[in-house]
Amino acid sequence: TALLACSCVATAMAPPRLARRRFIGAATSFVPGVAVGANLPSDNGAKGDQRGTVTALVPIVRVASGIAQASRAVQAGKLQDAQKALDAIPVAEKPFKRLFDEYSEPVSYKQKYKDSNAFVVYYTQGFDGAGRPGIEAPDAKEERQTRQYGYRNDAWAAVDDARA
């Protein structure tokens, strides 16, 4: 009877058990819909008609100047001045990134093709015809575009964090 009493006490003290399916359903119920990922940047309205020109570079220099001004203000302990300097920079992500995309290298047709045909590119090992280089061969223009968009994204994350 002592063993039965111990068993009853242990059962009473144990956390309630959920049926396996109810547990899995409860554990995954917080997942919002379908997961979405993107390899290519989304369109933000950049036209690119001034791409690579001083005219397109001026807004980026203004952003850099605003960030430098905010940094100096923070170091001097003038947080209101820092906030004022950050307010001169676009507040939303799309307009901020558009400034950089107006100047930067655009996403190439080759990058769009590789992204939309990843299955084919993978299983053909990048074969693009006899006597032609593989479609996955390194391309300086593509690498520059990737770095530019990465720096743009890092800049946005830093400005967004500074505002928080």
CSV table of N, CA, C and O in Angstrom, one decimal, residues 6-113:
chain,number,residue,atom,x,y,z
A,6,CYS,N,2.7,6.2,-2.8
A,6,CYS,CA,3.7,6.9,-3.5
A,6,CYS,C,3.3,7.2,-5.0
A,6,CYS,O,3.5,8.3,-5.5
A,7,SER,N,2.8,6.2,-5.6
A,7,SER,CA,2.4,6.3,-7.0
A,7,SER,C,1.3,7.3,-7.2
A,7,SER,O,1.3,8.1,-8.1
A,8,CYS,N,0.3,7.3,-6.2
A,8,CYS,CA,-0.8,8.3,-6.3
A,8,CYS,C,-0.3,9.7,-6.1
A,8,CYS,O,-0.7,10.7,-6.7
A,9,VAL,N,0.7,9.9,-5.1
A,9,VAL,CA,1.2,11.2,-4.8
A,9,VAL,C,2.0,11.7,-6.1
A,9,VAL,O,1.9,12.8,-6.5
A,10,ALA,N,2.8,10.8,-6.6
A,10,ALA,CA,3.6,11.2,-7.8
A,10,ALA,C,2.7,11.6,-9.0
A,10,ALA,O,3.0,12.6,-9.7
A,11,THR,N,1.7,10.8,-9.2
A,11,THR,CA,0.7,11.1,-10.2
A,11,THR,C,0.1,12.5,-10.0
A,11,THR,O,-0.1,13.3,-10.9
A,12,ALA,N,-0.3,12.7,-8.7
A,12,ALA,CA,-1.0,14.0,-8.4
A,12,ALA,C,-0.1,15.2,-8.6
A,12,ALA,O,-0.5,16.3,-8.9
A,13,MET,N,1.2,15.0,-8.3
A,13,MET,CA,2.2,16.1,-8.4
A,13,MET,C,2.7,16.3,-9.8
A,13,MET,O,3.3,17.3,-10.1
A,14,ALA,N,2.6,15.3,-10.7
A,14,ALA,CA,3.2,15.4,-12.0
A,14,ALA,C,2.4,16.5,-12.8
A,14,ALA,O,1.2,16.6,-12.6
A,15,PRO,N,3.1,17.1,-13.7
A,15,PRO,CA,2.3,18.1,-14.6
A,15,PRO,C,1.3,17.3,-15.5
A,15,PRO,O,1.5,16.2,-15.8
A,16,PRO,N,0.2,18.0,-15.8
A,16,PRO,CA,-0.8,17.3,-16.7
A,16,PRO,C,-0.1,16.9,-18.0
A,16,PRO,O,0.7,17.6,-18.6
A,17,ARG,N,-0.6,15.7,-18.5
A,17,ARG,CA,0.0,15.2,-19.7
A,17,ARG,C,-1.0,15.6,-20.9
A,17,ARG,O,-2.2,15.5,-20.7
A,18,LEU,N,-0.4,16.0,-21.9
A,18,LEU,CA,-1.2,16.3,-23.1
A,18,LEU,C,-1.1,15.1,-24.1
A,18,LEU,O,0.0,14.5,-24.2
A,19,ALA,N,-2.1,14.9,-24.8
A,19,ALA,CA,-2.0,13.9,-25.9
A,19,ALA,C,-1.0,14.4,-26.9
A,19,ALA,O,-0.8,15.6,-27.1
A,20,ARG,N,-0.3,13.5,-27.5
A,20,ARG,CA,0.8,13.9,-28.4
A,20,ARG,C,0.3,14.9,-29.5
A,20,ARG,O,1.0,15.9,-29.7
A,21,ARG,N,-0.8,14.6,-30.2
A,21,ARG,CA,-1.3,15.5,-31.2
A,21,ARG,C,-1.6,16.9,-30.6
A,21,ARG,O,-1.4,17.9,-31.3
A,22,ARG,N,-2.2,16.9,-29.5
A,22,ARG,CA,-2.6,18.2,-28.9
A,22,ARG,C,-1.3,19.0,-28.5
A,22,ARG,O,-1.3,20.2,-28.7
A,23,PHE,N,-0.3,18.3,-28.0
A,23,PHE,CA,0.9,18.9,-27.7
A,23,PHE,C,1.6,19.5,-28.9
A,23,PHE,O,2.0,20.7,-28.9
A,24,ILE,N,1.7,18.8,-30.0
A,24,ILE,CA,2.3,19.3,-31.2
A,24,ILE,C,1.5,20.5,-31.8
A,24,ILE,O,2.0,21.5,-32.2
A,25,GLY,N,0.2,20.4,-31.7
A,25,GLY,CA,-0.7,21.4,-32.2
A,25,GLY,C,-0.5,22.7,-31.3
A,25,GLY,O,-0.4,23.8,-31.8
A,26,ALA,N,-0.4,22.5,-30.0
A,26,ALA,CA,-0.2,23.6,-29.1
A,26,ALA,C,1.2,24.3,-29.3
A,26,ALA,O,1.4,25.5,-29.3
A,27,ALA,N,2.2,23.4,-29.5
A,27,ALA,CA,3.6,23.9,-29.7
A,27,ALA,C,3.8,24.7,-31.0
A,27,ALA,O,4.6,25.6,-31.1
A,28,THR,N,3.0,24.3,-32.0
A,28,THR,CA,3.2,25.0,-33.3
A,28,THR,C,2.1,26.0,-33.6
A,28,THR,O,2.1,26.6,-34.7
A,29,SER,N,1.2,26.2,-32.7
A,29,SER,CA,0.1,27.1,-33.0
A,29,SER,C,0.5,28.6,-33.2
A,29,SER,O,-0.2,29.4,-33.7
A,30,PHE,N,1.7,28.9,-32.7
A,30,PHE,CA,2.1,30.3,-32.7
A,30,PHE,C,2.7,30.7,-34.1
A,30,PHE,O,3.0,31.8,-34.4
A,31,VAL,N,3.0,29.7,-34.9
A,31,VAL,CA,3.7,29.9,-36.2
A,31,VAL,C,2.7,30.6,-37.1
A,31,VAL,O,1.6,30.1,-37.4
A,32,PRO,N,3.0,31.9,-37.6
A,32,PRO,CA,2.1,32.6,-38.4
A,32,PRO,C,2.1,32.3,-39.9
A,32,PRO,O,3.0,32.7,-40.6
A,33,GLY,N,1.2,31.4,-40.3
A,33,GLY,CA,1.0,31.1,-41.7
A,33,GLY,C,2.3,30.5,-42.4
A,33,GLY,O,3.0,29.7,-41.8
A,34,VAL,N,2.5,30.9,-43.6
A,34,VAL,CA,3.6,30.3,-44.4
A,34,VAL,C,4.9,31.1,-44.2
A,34,VAL,O,4.8,32.4,-44.2
A,35,ALA,N,6.0,30.5,-44.1
A,35,ALA,CA,7.3,31.2,-44.0
A,35,ALA,C,7.6,31.7,-45.4
A,35,ALA,O,7.4,31.0,-46.4
A,36,VAL,N,8.2,32.9,-45.4
A,36,VAL,CA,8.6,33.5,-46.7
A,36,VAL,C,10.0,33.9,-46.6
A,36,VAL,O,10.5,34.4,-45.7
A,37,GLY,N,10.7,33.6,-47.7
A,37,GLY,CA,12.1,34.0,-47.8
A,37,GLY,C,12.4,34.6,-49.2
A,37,GLY,O,11.6,34.4,-50.1
A,38,ALA,N,13.4,35.4,-49.3
A,38,ALA,CA,13.7,36.0,-50.6
A,38,ALA,C,15.2,36.1,-50.8
A,38,ALA,O,15.9,36.5,-49.9
A,39,ASN,N,15.7,35.8,-52.0
A,39,ASN,CA,17.1,35.9,-52.3
A,39,ASN,C,17.4,37.2,-52.9
A,39,ASN,O,18.5,37.8,-52.8
A,40,LEU,N,16.4,37.8,-53.6
A,40,LEU,CA,16.6,39.0,-54.3
A,40,LEU,C,15.8,40.1,-53.6
A,40,LEU,O,14.8,39.9,-53.0
A,41,PRO,N,16.4,41.3,-53.6
A,41,PRO,CA,15.7,42.4,-52.9
A,41,PRO,C,14.3,42.8,-53.6
A,41,PRO,O,14.2,42.6,-54.8
A,42,SER,N,13.4,43.2,-52.8
A,42,SER,CA,12.1,43.6,-53.3
A,42,SER,C,12.2,44.9,-54.0
A,42,SER,O,13.0,45.7,-53.6
A,43,ASP,N,11.3,45.2,-54.9
A,43,ASP,CA,11.2,46.5,-55.6
A,43,ASP,C,10.8,47.6,-54.6
A,43,ASP,O,9.9,47.5,-53.9
A,44,ASN,N,11.6,48.7,-54.6
A,44,ASN,CA,11.2,49.8,-53.8
A,44,ASN,C,11.0,51.1,-54.5
A,44,ASN,O,11.0,52.1,-54.0
A,45,GLY,N,10.9,50.9,-55.9
A,45,GLY,CA,10.6,52.1,-56.7
A,45,GLY,C,11.7,52.8,-57.2
A,45,GLY,O,11.6,53.9,-57.9
A,46,ALA,N,12.9,52.3,-57.0
A,46,ALA,CA,14.1,53.0,-57.6
A,46,ALA,C,14.1,52.9,-59.1
A,46,ALA,O,14.0,51.8,-59.6
A,47,LYS,N,14.3,54.0,-59.8
A,47,LYS,CA,14.3,54.1,-61.2
A,47,LYS,C,15.7,53.7,-61.8
A,47,LYS,O,15.8,53.1,-62.8
A,48,GLY,N,16.7,54.3,-61.1
A,48,GLY,CA,18.0,54.0,-61.6
A,48,GLY,C,18.5,54.8,-62.8
A,48,GLY,O,19.5,54.5,-63.4
A,49,ASP,N,17.7,55.8,-63.2
A,49,ASP,CA,18.1,56.5,-64.4
A,49,ASP,C,19.3,57.5,-64.2
A,49,ASP,O,19.9,58.0,-65.1
A,50,GLN,N,19.6,57.7,-62.9
A,50,GLN,CA,20.8,58.5,-62.6
A,50,GLN,C,21.9,57.6,-61.9
A,50,GLN,O,22.8,58.0,-61.3
A,51,ARG,N,21.8,56.3,-62.2
A,51,ARG,CA,22.7,55.3,-61.6
A,51,ARG,C,24.2,55.6,-61.8
A,51,ARG,O,24.6,55.9,-62.9
A,52,GLY,N,24.9,55.6,-60.7
A,52,GLY,CA,26.4,55.9,-60.8
A,52,GLY,C,26.8,57.3,-61.0
A,52,GLY,O,28.0,57.6,-61.1
A,53,THR,N,25.9,58.2,-60.9
A,53,THR,CA,26.2,59.6,-61.1
A,53,THR,C,26.3,60.4,-59.8
A,53,THR,O,25.9,59.9,-58.7
A,54,VAL,N,26.9,61.5,-59.8
A,54,VAL,CA,27.0,62.4,-58.6
A,54,VAL,C,25.6,62.7,-58.1
A,54,VAL,O,25.4,62.8,-56.9
A,55,THR,N,24.7,63.0,-59.0
A,55,THR,CA,23.3,63.3,-58.6
A,55,THR,C,22.7,62.2,-57.7
A,55,THR,O,22.0,62.6,-56.8
A,56,ALA,N,22.9,61.0,-58.1
A,56,ALA,CA,22.4,59.9,-57.3
A,56,ALA,C,23.2,59.7,-56.0
A,56,ALA,O,22.7,59.1,-55.0
A,57,LEU,N,24.4,60.1,-56.0
A,57,LEU,CA,25.3,59.9,-54.8
A,57,LEU,C,25.0,61.0,-53.7
A,57,LEU,O,25.2,60.7,-52.5
A,58,VAL,N,24.5,62.2,-54.1
A,58,VAL,CA,24.3,63.2,-53.1
A,58,VAL,C,23.4,62.8,-52.0
A,58,VAL,O,23.7,63.1,-50.8
A,59,PRO,N,22.2,62.2,-52.2
A,59,PRO,CA,21.4,61.8,-51.0
A,59,PRO,C,22.1,60.8,-50.1
A,59,PRO,O,21.9,60.9,-48.9
A,60,ILE,N,23.0,60.0,-50.6
A,60,ILE,CA,23.7,59.0,-49.8
A,60,ILE,C,24.7,59.8,-48.9
A,60,ILE,O,24.9,59.5,-47.7
A,61,VAL,N,25.4,60.8,-49.5
A,61,VAL,CA,26.3,61.6,-48.7
A,61,VAL,C,25.6,62.3,-47.6
A,61,VAL,O,26.1,62.5,-46.5
A,62,ARG,N,24.4,62.8,-47.9
A,62,ARG,CA,23.6,63.5,-46.9
A,62,ARG,C,23.2,62.5,-45.7
A,62,ARG,O,23.3,62.9,-44.6
A,63,VAL,N,22.9,61.3,-46.1
A,63,VAL,CA,22.6,60.3,-45.0
A,63,VAL,C,23.9,60.1,-44.2
A,63,VAL,O,23.8,60.1,-42.9
A,64,ALA,N,25.0,59.9,-44.8
A,64,ALA,CA,26.3,59.7,-44.1
A,64,ALA,C,26.6,60.9,-43.2
A,64,ALA,O,27.0,60.8,-42.1
A,65,SER,N,26.3,62.1,-43.7
A,65,SER,CA,26.6,63.3,-42.9
A,65,SER,C,25.6,63.4,-41.7
A,65,SER,O,26.1,63.8,-40.6
A,66,GLY,N,24.4,63.0,-41.9
A,66,GLY,CA,23.4,63.0,-40.8
A,66,GLY,C,23.8,62.0,-39.7
A,66,GLY,O,23.7,62.3,-38.5
A,67,ILE,N,24.3,60.8,-40.2
A,67,ILE,CA,24.8,59.8,-39.2
A,67,ILE,C,26.0,60.3,-38.4
A,67,ILE,O,26.1,60.1,-37.2
A,68,ALA,N,26.9,60.9,-39.1
A,68,ALA,CA,28.1,61.5,-38.5
A,68,ALA,C,27.8,62.6,-37.5
A,68,ALA,O,28.3,62.6,-36.4
A,69,GLN,N,26.8,63.4,-37.9
A,69,GLN,CA,26.3,64.5,-37.0
A,69,GLN,C,25.7,63.9,-35.8
A,69,GLN,O,25.9,64.3,-34.6
A,70,ALA,N,24.8,62.9,-35.9
A,70,ALA,CA,24.2,62.2,-34.8
A,70,ALA,C,25.2,61.5,-33.9
A,70,ALA,O,25.1,61.6,-32.7
A,71,SER,N,26.2,60.9,-34.5
A,71,SER,CA,27.3,60.3,-33.7
A,71,SER,C,28.0,61.3,-32.8
A,71,SER,O,28.2,61.1,-31.6
A,72,ARG,N,28.4,62.5,-33.4
A,72,ARG,CA,29.1,63.5,-32.6
A,72,ARG,C,28.2,64.0,-31.5
A,72,ARG,O,28.6,64.3,-30.4
A,73,ALA,N,26.9,64.2,-31.8
A,73,ALA,CA,25.9,64.7,-30.8
A,73,ALA,C,25.8,63.7,-29.6
A,73,ALA,O,25.8,64.1,-28.4
A,74,VAL,N,25.8,62.4,-29.9
A,74,VAL,CA,25.7,61.4,-28.9
A,74,VAL,C,26.9,61.4,-28.0
A,74,VAL,O,26.9,61.4,-26.8
A,75,GLN,N,28.1,61.5,-28.6
A,75,GLN,CA,29.3,61.6,-27.9
A,75,GLN,C,29.4,62.8,-27.0
A,75,GLN,O,30.1,62.8,-25.9
A,76,ALA,N,28.8,63.9,-27.4
A,76,ALA,CA,28.7,65.1,-26.6
A,76,ALA,C,27.6,65.1,-25.6
A,76,ALA,O,27.5,66.0,-24.8
A,77,GLY,N,26.8,64.0,-25.6
A,77,GLY,CA,25.7,63.9,-24.6
A,77,GLY,C,24.5,64.7,-25.0
A,77,GLY,O,23.6,65.0,-24.2
A,78,LYS,N,24.4,65.1,-26.2
A,78,LYS,CA,23.2,65.9,-26.7
A,78,LYS,C,22.3,65.0,-27.5
A,78,LYS,O,22.3,65.0,-28.7
A,79,LEU,N,21.5,64.3,-26.8
A,79,LEU,CA,20.6,63.3,-27.4
A,79,LEU,C,19.5,63.9,-28.3
A,79,LEU,O,19.1,63.4,-29.3
A,80,GLN,N,19.0,65.1,-27.9
A,80,GLN,CA,18.0,65.8,-28.8
A,80,GLN,C,18.6,66.2,-30.1
A,80,GLN,O,17.9,66.1,-31.1
A,81,ASP,N,19.9,66.6,-30.1
A,81,ASP,CA,20.5,67.0,-31.4
A,81,ASP,C,20.7,65.7,-32.2
A,81,ASP,O,20.6,65.8,-33.5
A,82,ALA,N,21.1,64.6,-31.6
A,82,ALA,CA,21.2,63.4,-32.3
A,82,ALA,C,19.9,62.9,-32.9
A,82,ALA,O,19.9,62.5,-34.1
A,83,GLN,N,18.8,63.1,-32.2
A,83,GLN,CA,17.5,62.7,-32.7
A,83,GLN,C,17.2,63.6,-33.9
A,83,GLN,O,16.6,63.2,-34.9
A,84,LYS,N,17.5,64.9,-33.8
A,84,LYS,CA,17.2,65.8,-34.9
A,84,LYS,C,18.0,65.5,-36.1
A,84,LYS,O,17.5,65.5,-37.3
A,85,ALA,N,19.3,65.0,-36.0
A,85,ALA,CA,20.1,64.6,-37.1
A,85,ALA,C,19.5,63.4,-37.8
A,85,ALA,O,19.5,63.2,-39.0
A,86,LEU,N,19.0,62.4,-36.9
A,86,LEU,CA,18.5,61.2,-37.5
A,86,LEU,C,17.1,61.4,-38.2
A,86,LEU,O,16.7,60.7,-39.1
A,87,ASP,N,16.4,62.5,-37.7
A,87,ASP,CA,15.1,62.8,-38.3
A,87,ASP,C,15.3,63.2,-39.8
A,87,ASP,O,14.3,63.2,-40.5
A,88,ALA,N,16.4,63.7,-40.1
A,88,ALA,CA,16.7,64.2,-41.5
A,88,ALA,C,16.9,63.0,-42.5
A,88,ALA,O,16.8,63.2,-43.7
A,89,ILE,N,17.0,61.8,-41.9
A,89,ILE,CA,17.2,60.6,-42.7
A,89,ILE,C,15.8,59.9,-42.9
A,89,ILE,O,15.0,60.0,-41.9
A,90,PRO,N,15.5,59.4,-44.1
A,90,PRO,CA,14.2,58.7,-44.2
A,90,PRO,C,13.9,57.8,-43.1
A,90,PRO,O,14.7,57.0,-42.7
A,91,VAL,N,12.7,57.8,-42.6
A,91,VAL,CA,12.2,57.1,-41.4
A,91,VAL,C,11.8,55.7,-41.8
A,91,VAL,O,12.0,54.7,-41.1
A,92,ALA,N,11.2,55.5,-43.0
A,92,ALA,CA,10.8,54.2,-43.4
A,92,ALA,C,11.9,53.4,-44.2
A,92,ALA,O,12.7,54.1,-44.8
A,93,GLU,N,11.8,52.1,-44.2
A,93,GLU,CA,12.8,51.3,-44.8
A,93,GLU,C,12.9,51.5,-46.4
A,93,GLU,O,14.0,51.6,-46.9
A,94,LYS,N,11.7,51.4,-47.0
A,94,LYS,CA,11.7,51.5,-48.5
A,94,LYS,C,12.3,52.8,-49.0
A,94,LYS,O,13.2,52.8,-49.9
A,95,PRO,N,11.9,54.0,-48.5
A,95,PRO,CA,12.5,55.2,-49.0
A,95,PRO,C,14.1,55.3,-48.7
A,95,PRO,O,14.8,55.8,-49.5
A,96,PHE,N,14.5,54.8,-47.6
A,96,PHE,CA,15.9,54.7,-47.2
A,96,PHE,C,16.7,53.9,-48.2
A,96,PHE,O,17.7,54.3,-48.8
A,97,LYS,N,16.2,52.7,-48.5
A,97,LYS,CA,16.9,51.8,-49.4
A,97,LYS,C,16.8,52.3,-50.8
A,97,LYS,O,17.7,52.1,-51.6
A,98,ARG,N,15.7,53.0,-51.2
A,98,ARG,CA,15.6,53.6,-52.5
A,98,ARG,C,16.7,54.5,-52.8
A,98,ARG,O,17.3,54.6,-53.9
A,99,LEU,N,17.2,55.3,-51.8
A,99,LEU,CA,18.3,56.2,-52.0
A,99,LEU,C,19.5,55.5,-52.5
A,99,LEU,O,20.2,55.9,-53.4
A,100,PHE,N,19.8,54.4,-51.9
A,100,PHE,CA,21.0,53.6,-52.2
A,100,PHE,C,20.8,52.9,-53.6
A,100,PHE,O,21.7,52.8,-54.4
A,101,ASP,N,19.6,52.4,-53.8
A,101,ASP,CA,19.3,51.6,-55.1
A,101,ASP,C,19.4,52.5,-56.3
A,101,ASP,O,19.6,52.1,-57.4
A,102,GLU,N,19.1,53.8,-56.1
A,102,GLU,CA,19.2,54.8,-57.3
A,102,GLU,C,20.6,54.9,-57.7
A,102,GLU,O,20.9,55.1,-58.9
A,103,TYR,N,21.6,54.7,-56.8
A,103,TYR,CA,23.0,54.8,-57.2
A,103,TYR,C,23.7,53.4,-57.5
A,103,TYR,O,24.5,53.3,-58.3
A,104,SER,N,23.2,52.4,-56.8
A,104,SER,CA,23.9,51.1,-56.9
A,104,SER,C,23.6,50.3,-58.2
A,104,SER,O,22.7,50.6,-58.9
A,105,GLU,N,24.4,49.3,-58.3
A,105,GLU,CA,24.3,48.3,-59.4
A,105,GLU,C,22.9,47.6,-59.3
A,105,GLU,O,22.5,47.2,-58.3
A,106,PRO,N,22.2,47.5,-60.4
A,106,PRO,CA,20.9,46.9,-60.4
A,106,PRO,C,21.0,45.3,-60.3
A,106,PRO,O,22.1,44.8,-60.7
A,107,VAL,N,19.9,44.7,-60.0
A,107,VAL,CA,19.9,43.2,-60.0
A,107,VAL,C,19.9,42.8,-61.5
A,107,VAL,O,19.1,43.3,-62.2
A,108,SER,N,20.8,41.9,-61.9
A,108,SER,CA,20.9,41.6,-63.3
A,108,SER,C,19.9,40.5,-63.7
A,108,SER,O,19.4,39.8,-62.9
A,109,TYR,N,19.7,40.4,-65.0
A,109,TYR,CA,18.9,39.4,-65.5
A,109,TYR,C,19.4,38.0,-65.1
A,109,TYR,O,18.6,37.1,-64.8
A,110,LYS,N,20.7,37.8,-65.1
A,110,LYS,CA,21.3,36.6,-64.8
A,110,LYS,C,21.0,36.2,-63.3
A,110,LYS,O,20.6,35.1,-63.0
A,111,GLN,N,21.0,37.2,-62.4
A,111,GLN,CA,20.7,36.9,-61.0
A,111,GLN,C,19.2,36.5,-60.9
A,111,GLN,O,18.8,35.6,-60.1
A,112,LYS,N,18.3,37.2,-61.6
A,112,LYS,CA,16.9,36.9,-61.6
A,112,LYS,C,16.7,35.5,-62.1
A,112,LYS,O,15.8,34.7,-61.6
A,113,TYR,N,17.3,35.2,-63.2
A,113,TYR,CA,17.2,33.8,-63.8
A,113,TYR,C,17.6,32.8,-62.8
A,113,TYR,O,16.9,31.8,-62.6
